[in-house]
Short mmCIF file of C-alpha atoms and ligand atoms in Angstrom, two decimals:
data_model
loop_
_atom_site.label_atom_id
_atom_site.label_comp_id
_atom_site.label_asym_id
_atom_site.label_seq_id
_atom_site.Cartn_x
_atom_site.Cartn_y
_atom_site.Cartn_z
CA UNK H 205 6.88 -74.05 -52.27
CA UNK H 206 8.05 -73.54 -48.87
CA UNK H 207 9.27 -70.45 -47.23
CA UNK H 208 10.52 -69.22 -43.69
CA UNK H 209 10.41 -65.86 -42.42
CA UNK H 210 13.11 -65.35 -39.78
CA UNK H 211 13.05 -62.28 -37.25
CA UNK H 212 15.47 -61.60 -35.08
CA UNK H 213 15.73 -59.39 -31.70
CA UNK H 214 12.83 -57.54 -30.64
CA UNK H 215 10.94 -58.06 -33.61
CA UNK H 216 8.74 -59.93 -31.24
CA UNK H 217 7.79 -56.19 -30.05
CA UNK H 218 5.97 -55.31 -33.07
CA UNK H 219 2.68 -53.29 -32.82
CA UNK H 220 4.23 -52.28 -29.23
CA UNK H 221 7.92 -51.24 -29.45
CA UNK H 222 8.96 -47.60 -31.33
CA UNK H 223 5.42 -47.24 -33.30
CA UNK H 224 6.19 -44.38 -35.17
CA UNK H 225 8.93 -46.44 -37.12
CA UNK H 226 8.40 -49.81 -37.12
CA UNK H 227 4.08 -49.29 -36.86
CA UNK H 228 1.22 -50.58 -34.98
CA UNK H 229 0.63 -54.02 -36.15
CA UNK H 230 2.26 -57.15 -34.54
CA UNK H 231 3.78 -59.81 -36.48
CA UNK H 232 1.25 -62.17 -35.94
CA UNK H 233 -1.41 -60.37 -37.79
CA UNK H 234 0.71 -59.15 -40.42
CA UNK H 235 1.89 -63.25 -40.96
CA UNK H 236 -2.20 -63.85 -41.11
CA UNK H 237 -2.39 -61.70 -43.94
CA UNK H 238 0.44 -63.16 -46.03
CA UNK H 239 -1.15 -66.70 -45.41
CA UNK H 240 -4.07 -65.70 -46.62
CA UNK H 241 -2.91 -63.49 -49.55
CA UNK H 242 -0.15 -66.95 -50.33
CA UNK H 243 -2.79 -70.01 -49.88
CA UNK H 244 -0.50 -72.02 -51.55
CA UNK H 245 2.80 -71.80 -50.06
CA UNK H 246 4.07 -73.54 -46.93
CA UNK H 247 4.99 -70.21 -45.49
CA UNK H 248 6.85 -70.86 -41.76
CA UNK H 249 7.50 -68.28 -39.38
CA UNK H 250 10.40 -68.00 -36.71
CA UNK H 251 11.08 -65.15 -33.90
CA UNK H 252 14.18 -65.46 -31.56
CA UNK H 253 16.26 -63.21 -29.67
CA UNK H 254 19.22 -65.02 -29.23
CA UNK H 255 21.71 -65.19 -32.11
CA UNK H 256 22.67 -68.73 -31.98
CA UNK H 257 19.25 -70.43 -32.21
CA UNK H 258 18.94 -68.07 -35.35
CA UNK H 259 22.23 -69.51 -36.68
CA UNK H 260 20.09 -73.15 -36.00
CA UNK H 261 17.38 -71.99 -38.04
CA UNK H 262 18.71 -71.58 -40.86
CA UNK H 263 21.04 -74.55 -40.35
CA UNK H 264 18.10 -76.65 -40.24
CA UNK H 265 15.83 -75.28 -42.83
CA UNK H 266 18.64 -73.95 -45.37
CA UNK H 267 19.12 -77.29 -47.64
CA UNK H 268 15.02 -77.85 -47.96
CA UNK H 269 13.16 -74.47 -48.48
CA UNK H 270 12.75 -72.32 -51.60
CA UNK H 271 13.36 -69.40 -49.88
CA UNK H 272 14.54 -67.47 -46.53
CA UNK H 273 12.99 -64.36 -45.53
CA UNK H 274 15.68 -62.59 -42.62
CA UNK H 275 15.19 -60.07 -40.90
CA UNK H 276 17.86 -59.90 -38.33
CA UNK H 277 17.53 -57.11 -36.32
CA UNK H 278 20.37 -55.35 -34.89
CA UNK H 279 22.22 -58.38 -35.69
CA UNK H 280 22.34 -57.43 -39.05
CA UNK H 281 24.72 -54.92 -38.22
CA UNK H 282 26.83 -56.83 -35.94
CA UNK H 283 26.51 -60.89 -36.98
CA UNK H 284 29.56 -62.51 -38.75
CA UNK H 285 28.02 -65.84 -37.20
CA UNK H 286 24.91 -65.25 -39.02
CA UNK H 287 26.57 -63.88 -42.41
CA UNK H 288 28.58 -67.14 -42.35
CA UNK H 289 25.19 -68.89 -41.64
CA UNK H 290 23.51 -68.07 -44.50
CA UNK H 291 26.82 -68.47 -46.86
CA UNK H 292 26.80 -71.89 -45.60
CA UNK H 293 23.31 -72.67 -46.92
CA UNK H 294 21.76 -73.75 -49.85
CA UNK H 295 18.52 -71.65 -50.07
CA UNK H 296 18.46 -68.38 -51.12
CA UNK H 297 18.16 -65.63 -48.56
CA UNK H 298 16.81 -62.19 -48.82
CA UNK H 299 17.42 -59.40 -46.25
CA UNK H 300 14.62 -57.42 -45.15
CA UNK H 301 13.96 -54.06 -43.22
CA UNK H 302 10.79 -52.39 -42.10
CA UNK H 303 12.48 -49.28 -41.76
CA UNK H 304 14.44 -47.46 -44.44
CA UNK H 305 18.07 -47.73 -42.13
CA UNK H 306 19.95 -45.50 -44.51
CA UNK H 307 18.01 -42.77 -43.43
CA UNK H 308 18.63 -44.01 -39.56
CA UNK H 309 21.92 -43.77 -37.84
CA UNK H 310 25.01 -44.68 -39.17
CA UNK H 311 25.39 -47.53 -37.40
CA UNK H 312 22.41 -49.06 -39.31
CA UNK H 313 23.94 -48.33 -42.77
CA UNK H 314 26.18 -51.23 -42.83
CA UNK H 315 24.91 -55.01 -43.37
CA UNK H 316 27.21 -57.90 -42.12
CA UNK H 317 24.68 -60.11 -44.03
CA UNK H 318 24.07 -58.43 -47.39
CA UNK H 319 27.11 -59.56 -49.17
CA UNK H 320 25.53 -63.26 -48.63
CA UNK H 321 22.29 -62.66 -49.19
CA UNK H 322 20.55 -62.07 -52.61
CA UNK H 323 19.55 -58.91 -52.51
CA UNK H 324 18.09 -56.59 -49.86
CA UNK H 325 14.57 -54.90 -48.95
CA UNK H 326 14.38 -52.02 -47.03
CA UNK H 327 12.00 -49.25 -46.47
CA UNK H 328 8.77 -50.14 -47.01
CA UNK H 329 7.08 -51.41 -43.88
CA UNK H 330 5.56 -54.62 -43.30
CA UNK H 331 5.27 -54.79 -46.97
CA UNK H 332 8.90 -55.51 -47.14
CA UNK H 333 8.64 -58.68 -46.30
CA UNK H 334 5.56 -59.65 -49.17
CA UNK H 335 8.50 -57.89 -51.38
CA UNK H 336 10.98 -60.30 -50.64
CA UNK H 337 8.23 -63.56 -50.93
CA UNK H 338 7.08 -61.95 -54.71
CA UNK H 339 11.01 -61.96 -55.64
CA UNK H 340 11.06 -65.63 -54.49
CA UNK H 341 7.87 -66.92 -56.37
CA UNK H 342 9.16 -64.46 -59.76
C1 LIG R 277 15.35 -53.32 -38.43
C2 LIG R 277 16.42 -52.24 -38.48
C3 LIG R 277 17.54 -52.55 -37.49
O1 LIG R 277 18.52 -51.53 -37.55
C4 LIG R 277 16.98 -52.62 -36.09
O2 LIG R 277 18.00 -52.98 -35.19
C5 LIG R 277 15.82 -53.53 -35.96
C6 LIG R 277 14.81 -53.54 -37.02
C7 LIG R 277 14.13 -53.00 -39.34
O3 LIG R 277 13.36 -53.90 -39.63
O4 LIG R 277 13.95 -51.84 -39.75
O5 LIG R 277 15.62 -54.21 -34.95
O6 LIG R 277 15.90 -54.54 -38.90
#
């Protein structure tokens, strides 16, 4: 079983950037806990910034996996590039959020990504992203 988690801009900040919504713990640790808690899954982990080496990502990992983990960032709310992406894929994609962004600004509420995706996670910290890997292994 192999799985990627993608994170998009600034989610290489965790643990440091806006602590009171997105928490104190950086990716890196949180990703040690899922490999330990997962033993047996190949789970892969990518972090960019930059929209287009996202779009590669999941270009070259989206006709092999089981499963995508996404969290894109801001680009969520902006990405056609990305939504077209992961409609152009074979493996199935799930949207995650650490924050809840319906209770955010406006701008958050809307997904460019959702309507391709399988479903969406949002809300429940770091824990949204073991979410999304139990839906993938149900
Ligand atoms: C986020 C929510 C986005 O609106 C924001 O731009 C992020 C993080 C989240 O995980 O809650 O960078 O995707």
């Amino acid at each position: 079983m192999k799985i990627q988690i993608i994170n998009g801009p600034n989610l290489n900040l965790l643990g440091v950037r806006e602590k009171s919504i997105y928490g104190n713990t950086n990716f890196e640790t949180y990703l040690d806990e899922l490999k330990k808690r997962y033993p047996n899954i190949e789970l892969s982990y990518y972090q960019s910034n930059v929209e287009g080496e996202i779009i590669n990502k999941l270009h070259e990992i989206g006709f092999s996996y089981d499963g995508i983990v996404i969290n894109a960032g801001a680009y969520t709310h902006t990405s056609i590039a990305i939504a077209d992406a992961i409609a152009a894929i074979n493996t199935p994609v799930i949207e995650v959020h650490i924050s809840n962004v319906y209770k955010r600004e406006e701008f958050r509420h809307n997904s460019m990504l959702a309507a391709s995706c399988k479903g969406v996670i949002a809300g429940f910290g770091m824990d949204s992203y073991r979410l999304a890997i139990e839906n993938i292994l149900a």
